[in-house]
Amino acid sequence: QVQLVESGGGLVQAGGSLRLSCAASGRTFSRNVMGWFRQAPGKEREFVASISWSDRTYYADSVKGRFTISRDNAKNTVYLQMNSLKPEDTAVYYCAADSSPYYSGFKYGVEQYDYWGQGTQVTVSS
């Protein structure tokens, strides 16, 4: 059974940093696109960042220059380093994985991912 488990969320002041982790189990995702999405109350789930099997990264404009996605294939884990956090970054953050191997492009649609974590809350106070 495939599981994605996020951790690292919490409450932080504006300007602060958090590092989210997503540990996968049940299969390896070293050859797959992994992504981070977020969903604020009353809003649709939106793309944040993705990383391909070859470590190509892609970011939403709203987080470019502040967030960094990375992966550790040995640990089957993907990370999201979030710096210079803003109150508008407040949301539940979800990890996602695509089941198609060796895709080197960008995947930023919710429908393009096959596996999802349960989410971790990030709250940024002003």
Coordinates of N, CA, C and O in Angstrom, one line a residue:
Q1 N 0.9 -1.2 0.0 CA 0.0 0.0 0.0 C 0.9 1.2 0.0 O 1.8 1.4 0.8
V2 N 0.7 2.1 -1.0 CA 1.5 3.3 -1.1 C 1.0 4.4 -0.1 O -0.2 4.6 0.0
Q3 N 1.9 5.0 0.6 CA 1.6 6.0 1.5 C 2.6 7.2 1.4 O 3.8 7.0 1.2
L4 N 2.0 8.4 1.4 CA 2.8 9.6 1.5 C 2.5 10.3 2.8 O 1.3 10.6 3.1
V5 N 3.5 10.6 3.6 CA 3.2 11.2 4.9 C 4.0 12.5 5.0 O 5.3 12.4 5.0
E6 N 3.3 13.6 5.2 CA 4.0 14.9 5.3 C 4.2 15.2 6.8 O 3.5 14.7 7.7
S7 N 5.2 16.0 7.0 CA 5.5 16.4 8.4 C 6.3 17.8 8.2 O 6.7 18.1 7.2
G8 N 6.4 18.5 9.4 CA 7.2 19.7 9.4 C 6.3 21.0 9.4 O 6.9 22.1 9.5
G9 N 5.0 20.9 9.3 CA 4.2 22.0 9.3 C 4.2 22.6 10.8 O 4.7 22.0 11.7
G10 N 3.6 23.8 10.8 CA 3.4 24.4 12.2 C 3.1 25.9 12.0 O 2.7 26.4 11.0
L11 N 3.3 26.6 13.1 CA 3.0 28.0 13.2 C 4.3 28.8 13.2 O 5.2 28.5 14.0
V12 N 4.4 29.8 12.3 CA 5.6 30.6 12.2 C 5.3 32.0 12.0 O 4.2 32.3 11.4
Q13 N 6.1 32.9 12.4 CA 5.9 34.3 12.1 C 6.3 34.7 10.7 O 7.1 34.0 10.1
A14 N 5.7 35.7 10.2 CA 6.1 36.2 8.8 C 7.6 36.5 8.8 O 8.1 37.0 9.7
G15 N 8.2 36.0 7.7 CA 9.6 36.2 7.5 C 10.4 34.9 8.0 O 11.6 34.8 7.7
G16 N 9.7 34.0 8.6 CA 10.3 32.8 9.1 C 10.4 31.7 8.1 O 10.1 31.9 6.9
S17 N 10.9 30.6 8.5 CA 11.1 29.4 7.6 C 10.6 28.2 8.2 O 10.5 28.0 9.4
L18 N 10.2 27.3 7.3 CA 9.8 25.9 7.7 C 10.3 25.0 6.6 O 10.5 25.4 5.5
R19 N 10.6 23.7 7.0 CA 11.0 22.7 6.1 C 10.0 21.6 6.2 O 9.9 20.9 7.2
L20 N 9.3 21.3 5.1 CA 8.3 20.2 5.1 C 9.0 19.0 4.5 O 9.9 19.1 3.6
S21 N 8.6 17.8 5.0 CA 9.1 16.5 4.5 C 7.9 15.7 4.1 O 6.8 15.8 4.6
C22 N 8.2 14.9 3.1 CA 7.2 13.9 2.6 C 7.9 12.6 2.4 O 8.7 12.4 1.5
A23 N 7.6 11.6 3.3 CA 8.2 10.3 3.3 C 7.2 9.3 2.6 O 6.0 9.2 3.0
A24 N 7.7 8.7 1.5 CA 6.9 7.7 0.8 C 7.2 6.3 1.2 O 8.4 6.0 1.5
S25 N 6.2 5.5 1.2 CA 6.4 4.1 1.5 C 5.5 3.2 0.6 O 4.6 3.8 0.0
G26 N 5.8 2.0 0.4 CA 5.0 1.1 -0.4 C 5.6 0.9 -1.8 O 5.2 0.0 -2.5
R27 N 6.3 1.9 -2.3 CA 7.0 1.8 -3.6 C 8.0 2.9 -3.6 O 7.9 3.9 -2.9
T28 N 9.0 2.8 -4.5 CA 9.9 3.9 -4.7 C 9.4 4.9 -5.7 O 8.8 4.5 -6.7
F29 N 9.8 6.2 -5.5 CA 9.4 7.2 -6.4 C 10.6 7.9 -7.0 O 10.5 9.0 -7.5
S30 N 11.7 7.3 -7.0 CA 13.0 7.9 -7.5 C 12.9 8.2 -9.0 O 13.6 9.1 -9.4
R31 N 12.1 7.5 -9.7 CA 12.0 7.8 -11.2 C 10.7 8.6 -11.5 O 10.3 8.6 -12.7
N32 N 10.1 9.2 -10.5 CA 8.8 9.8 -10.8 C 8.8 11.3 -10.4 O 9.6 11.7 -9.5
V33 N 7.9 12.1 -11.0 CA 7.7 13.4 -10.6 C 7.0 13.5 -9.2 O 6.0 12.7 -8.9
M34 N 7.5 14.3 -8.3 CA 6.9 14.6 -7.0 C 6.6 16.0 -6.9 O 7.3 16.9 -7.5
G35 N 5.5 16.3 -6.2 CA 5.1 17.7 -6.2 C 4.5 18.1 -4.8 O 4.2 17.2 -4.0
W36 N 4.4 19.4 -4.6 CA 3.8 20.0 -3.4 C 2.6 20.9 -3.9 O 2.8 21.7 -4.9
F37 N 1.5 20.8 -3.2 CA 0.4 21.6 -3.5 C -0.1 22.2 -2.1 O 0.4 21.8 -1.1
R38 N -0.9 23.2 -2.2 CA -1.5 23.8 -0.9 C -2.9 24.2 -1.2 O -3.3 24.5 -2.3
Q39 N -3.6 24.2 -0.1 CA -5.1 24.6 -0.1 C -5.4 25.4 1.1 O -5.3 25.0 2.2
A40 N -5.8 26.7 0.8 CA -6.2 27.6 1.9 C -7.7 27.4 2.1 O -8.4 27.0 1.1
P41 N -8.3 27.8 3.2 CA -9.7 27.7 3.4 C -10.5 28.4 2.4 O -10.2 29.6 2.1
G42 N -11.5 27.7 1.8 CA -12.4 28.3 0.8 C -11.8 28.5 -0.6 O -12.4 29.0 -1.4
K43 N -10.6 27.9 -0.7 CA -9.9 28.0 -2.0 C -9.6 26.7 -2.6 O -9.6 25.7 -1.9
E44 N -9.4 26.6 -3.9 CA -9.0 25.4 -4.5 C -7.5 25.0 -4.2 O -6.7 25.9 -3.9
R45 N -7.3 23.7 -4.4 CA -5.9 23.3 -4.2 C -5.0 23.8 -5.3 O -5.4 23.7 -6.5
E46 N -3.9 24.4 -5.0 CA -3.1 25.0 -6.0 C -1.6 24.4 -6.0 O -1.1 24.0 -4.9
F47 N -1.0 24.5 -7.1 CA 0.3 24.0 -7.3 C 1.3 24.9 -6.6 O 1.2 26.1 -6.6
V48 N 2.3 24.3 -6.0 CA 3.4 25.0 -5.4 C 4.8 24.7 -6.1 O 5.4 25.7 -6.5
A49 N 5.1 23.5 -6.2 CA 6.4 23.1 -6.8 C 6.4 21.7 -7.2 O 5.7 20.8 -6.6
S50 N 7.3 21.3 -8.1 CA 7.5 19.9 -8.5 C 8.9 19.7 -8.9 O 9.7 20.6 -9.1
I51 N 9.3 18.4 -8.8 CA 10.7 18.0 -9.1 C 10.6 16.7 -9.9 O 9.9 15.8 -9.5
S52 N 11.3 16.7 -11.0 CA 11.3 15.5 -11.9 C 12.3 14.4 -11.4 O 13.1 14.7 -10.4
W53 N 12.3 13.3 -12.0 CA 13.2 12.2 -11.6 C 14.7 12.7 -11.9 O 15.6 12.2 -11.2
S54 N 14.9 13.6 -12.8 CA 16.2 14.1 -13.1 C 16.5 15.4 -12.4 O 17.5 16.1 -12.7
D55 N 15.7 15.7 -11.3 CA 15.9 16.9 -10.5 C 15.6 18.2 -11.1 O 16.1 19.2 -10.7
R56 N 14.8 18.2 -12.2 CA 14.4 19.5 -12.8 C 13.3 20.0 -11.9 O 12.4 19.2 -11.5
T57 N 13.3 21.3 -11.5 CA 12.3 21.8 -10.6 C 11.5 22.9 -11.3 O 11.9 23.5 -12.3
Y58 N 10.3 23.1 -10.7 CA 9.4 24.1 -11.3 C 8.6 24.6 -10.2 O 8.2 23.9 -9.3
Y59 N 8.3 26.0 -10.2 CA 7.7 26.6 -9.0 C 6.6 27.5 -9.5 O 6.6 28.1 -10.6
A60 N 5.6 27.6 -8.7 CA 4.5 28.6 -8.9 C 5.2 30.0 -8.7 O 6.1 30.2 -7.9
D61 N 4.7 31.0 -9.5 CA 5.3 32.3 -9.4 C 5.2 32.9 -8.0 O 6.1 33.6 -7.6
S62 N 4.2 32.5 -7.3 CA 4.0 33.1 -5.9 C 5.1 32.7 -4.9 O 5.2 33.3 -3.9
V63 N 5.8 31.6 -5.2 CA 6.8 31.1 -4.3 C 8.2 31.1 -4.8 O 9.1 30.8 -4.1
K64 N 8.3 31.4 -6.1 CA 9.6 31.4 -6.7 C 10.6 32.3 -6.0 O 10.3 33.4 -5.7
G65 N 11.8 31.8 -5.7 CA 12.8 32.5 -5.0 C 12.7 32.4 -3.5 O 13.6 32.8 -2.8
R66 N 11.6 31.9 -3.0 CA 11.4 31.7 -1.6 C 11.4 30.2 -1.2 O 11.9 29.9 -0.1
F67 N 10.8 29.4 -2.0 CA 10.7 28.0 -1.7 C 11.7 27.2 -2.5 O 11.9 27.5 -3.7
T68 N 12.1 26.0 -2.0 CA 13.0 25.1 -2.7 C 12.5 23.7 -2.5 O 12.4 23.3 -1.4
I69 N 12.3 23.0 -3.6 CA 11.9 21.6 -3.5 C 13.2 20.7 -3.8 O 14.0 21.1 -4.6
S70 N 13.3 19.6 -3.1 CA 14.4 18.7 -3.3 C 14.0 17.3 -2.9 O 12.9 17.1 -2.4
R71 N 14.8 16.4 -3.3 CA 14.5 15.0 -3.0 C 15.7 14.2 -2.6 O 16.9 14.5 -2.9
D72 N 15.5 13.2 -1.7 CA 16.5 12.3 -1.3 C 16.0 10.9 -1.7 O 15.2 10.3 -1.0
N73 N 16.5 10.4 -2.8 CA 16.0 9.1 -3.3 C 16.3 7.9 -2.4 O 15.6 6.9 -2.3
A74 N 17.4 8.0 -1.7 CA 17.8 7.0 -0.8 C 16.8 6.8 0.4 O 16.6 5.7 0.9
K75 N 16.2 8.0 0.7 CA 15.2 8.0 1.8 C 13.8 7.9 1.2 O 12.8 8.0 2.0
N76 N 13.6 8.0 -0.1 CA 12.3 8.0 -0.7 C 11.5 9.2 -0.2 O 10.3 9.1 0.2
T77 N 12.2 10.3 -0.1 CA 11.6 11.5 0.6 C 11.8 12.7 -0.2 O 12.8 12.9 -0.9
V78 N 10.8 13.6 -0.2 CA 10.9 14.9 -0.9 C 10.7 16.0 0.1 O 9.9 15.8 1.1
Y79 N 11.3 17.1 -0.1 CA 11.3 18.2 0.9 C 10.8 19.5 0.2 O 10.9 19.7 -1.0
L80 N 10.3 20.4 1.1 CA 10.0 21.7 0.6 C 10.5 22.7 1.7 O 10.0 22.8 2.8
Q81 N 11.6 23.4 1.3 CA 12.2 24.4 2.2 C 11.5 25.7 1.9 O 11.5 26.2 0.7
M82 N 10.9 26.3 2.9 CA 10.1 27.5 2.7 C 10.7 28.6 3.5 O 10.8 28.5 4.8
N83 N 11.2 29.6 2.9 CA 11.8 30.8 3.5 C 11.0 32.1 3.2 O 10.1 32.1 2.4
S84 N 11.3 33.1 4.0 CA 10.6 34.4 3.9 C 9.1 34.2 3.8 O 8.4 34.7 2.9
L85 N 8.5 33.4 4.7 CA 7.1 33.1 4.7 C 6.2 34.3 4.9 O 6.6 35.2 5.6
K86 N 5.1 34.3 4.2 CA 4.1 35.4 4.3 C 2.8 34.8 4.8 O 2.5 33.6 4.6
P87 N 2.0 35.7 5.4 CA 0.7 35.2 5.8 C -0.2 34.5 4.7 O -0.9 33.6 5.0
E88 N 0.0 35.0 3.5 CA -0.7 34.4 2.4 C -0.2 33.0 2.0 O -0.8 32.3 1.2
D89 N 0.9 32.5 2.7 CA 1.3 31.1 2.5 C 0.6 30.2 3.4 O 0.8 29.0 3.3
T90 N -0.3 30.7 4.3 CA -1.0 29.9 5.2 C -2.0 28.9 4.4 O -2.8 29.4 3.6
A91 N -1.8 27.6 4.7 CA -2.6 26.6 4.0 C -2.3 25.3 4.5 O -1.3 25.1 5.3
V92 N -3.0 24.3 4.1 CA -2.7 22.9 4.3 C -1.8 22.5 3.1 O -2.2 22.7 1.9
Y93 N -0.6 22.0 3.3 CA 0.3 21.6 2.3 C 0.3 20.1 2.0 O 0.3 19.3 3.0
Y94 N 0.1 19.7 0.8 CA 0.0 18.3 0.4 C 1.2 17.9 -0.5 O 1.6 18.6 -1.4
C95 N 1.7 16.7 -0.2 CA 2.6 16.1 -1.1 C 1.9 15.2 -2.1 O 0.9 14.6 -1.8
A96 N 2.5 15.1 -3.3 CA 1.8 14.3 -4.3 C 2.9 13.6 -5.2 O 4.0 14.1 -5.3
A97 N 2.5 12.4 -5.7 CA 3.5 11.7 -6.6 C 2.7 11.2 -7.8 O 1.6 10.8 -7.8
D98 N 3.5 11.2 -8.9 CA 3.0 10.7 -10.2 C 3.4 9.3 -10.4 O 4.6 8.9 -10.0
S99 N 2.6 8.4 -11.0 CA 3.0 7.0 -11.1 C 3.8 6.7 -12.4 O 4.3 5.6 -12.5
S100 N 3.9 7.7 -13.3 CA 4.6 7.5 -14.6 C 6.0 7.7 -14.4 O 6.4 8.8 -14.1
P101 N 6.9 6.8 -14.8 CA 8.3 7.0 -14.6 C 9.0 7.8 -15.7 O 8.5 7.8 -16.8
Y102 N 10.1 8.4 -15.4 CA 11.0 9.0 -16.4 C 10.4 10.2 -17.1 O 10.7 10.4 -18.3
Y103 N 9.5 10.9 -16.5 CA 8.9 12.1 -17.1 C 9.7 13.3 -16.7 O 9.9 13.6 -15.5
S104 N 10.3 14.0 -17.6 CA 11.3 15.0 -17.3 C 10.7 16.4 -17.4 O 11.4 17.4 -17.1
G105 N 9.4 16.5 -17.7 CA 8.8 17.8 -17.8 C 8.2 18.2 -16.4 O 8.6 17.7 -15.4
F106 N 7.3 19.2 -16.5 CA 6.6 19.7 -15.3 C 5.2 19.2 -15.2 O 4.5 19.2 -16.2
K107 N 4.8 19.0 -14.0 CA 3.4 18.6 -13.8 C 2.9 19.5 -12.7 O 3.4 19.4 -11.6
Y108 N 1.9 20.3 -13.0 CA 1.4 21.2 -12.1 C -0.1 21.2 -11.9 O -0.7 22.0 -11.3
G109 N -0.7 20.1 -12.5 CA -2.2 20.0 -12.3 C -2.5 18.9 -11.3 O -1.8 17.8 -11.2
V110 N -3.5 19.1 -10.5 CA -3.9 18.2 -9.5 C -4.2 16.8 -10.1 O -3.8 15.8 -9.6
E111 N -4.8 16.8 -11.3 CA -5.2 15.6 -12.0 C -4.0 14.8 -12.5 O -4.2 13.7 -13.0
Q112 N -2.8 15.4 -12.5 CA -1.6 14.7 -13.1 C -0.9 13.9 -12.0 O 0.0 13.2 -12.4
Y113 N -1.4 13.9 -10.8 CA -0.8 13.1 -9.8 C -1.7 12.0 -9.3 O -2.9 12.2 -9.3
D114 N -1.1 10.9 -8.9 CA -1.8 9.7 -8.6 C -1.9 9.4 -7.1 O -2.8 8.7 -6.7
Y115 N -0.9 9.9 -6.4 CA -0.9 9.6 -4.9 C -0.8 10.9 -4.2 O -0.1 11.8 -4.6
W116 N -1.5 10.9 -3.0 CA -1.5 12.1 -2.2 C -1.3 11.8 -0.7 O -1.8 10.8 -0.3
G117 N -0.7 12.7 0.0 CA -0.6 12.6 1.4 C -1.8 13.2 2.1 O -2.7 13.7 1.4
Q118 N -1.8 13.2 3.4 CA -3.0 13.7 4.1 C -2.9 15.2 4.4 O -3.9 15.8 4.8
G119 N -1.7 15.8 4.2 CA -1.6 17.2 4.4 C -1.0 17.6 5.7 O -1.1 16.9 6.7
T120 N -0.3 18.7 5.8 CA 0.2 19.3 7.0 C -0.1 20.8 7.0 O 0.1 21.5 6.0
Q121 N -0.5 21.3 8.2 CA -0.9 22.7 8.3 C 0.3 23.6 8.4 O 1.1 23.3 9.3
V122 N 0.3 24.6 7.6 CA 1.3 25.7 7.8 C 0.5 27.0 8.0 O -0.4 27.4 7.3
T123 N 0.8 27.6 9.2 CA 0.2 28.9 9.5 C 1.2 30.0 9.7 O 2.2 29.8 10.5
V124 N 1.1 31.1 9.0 CA 2.1 32.2 9.1 C 1.3 33.4 9.7 O 0.4 33.9 9.1
S125 N 1.8 33.8 10.8 CA 1.2 34.9 11.5 C 1.9 36.2 11.1 O 3.1 36.3 10.8
S126 N 1.1 37.3 11.1 CA 1.7 38.6 10.6 C 2.2 39.4 11.8 O 2.0 39.0 13.0

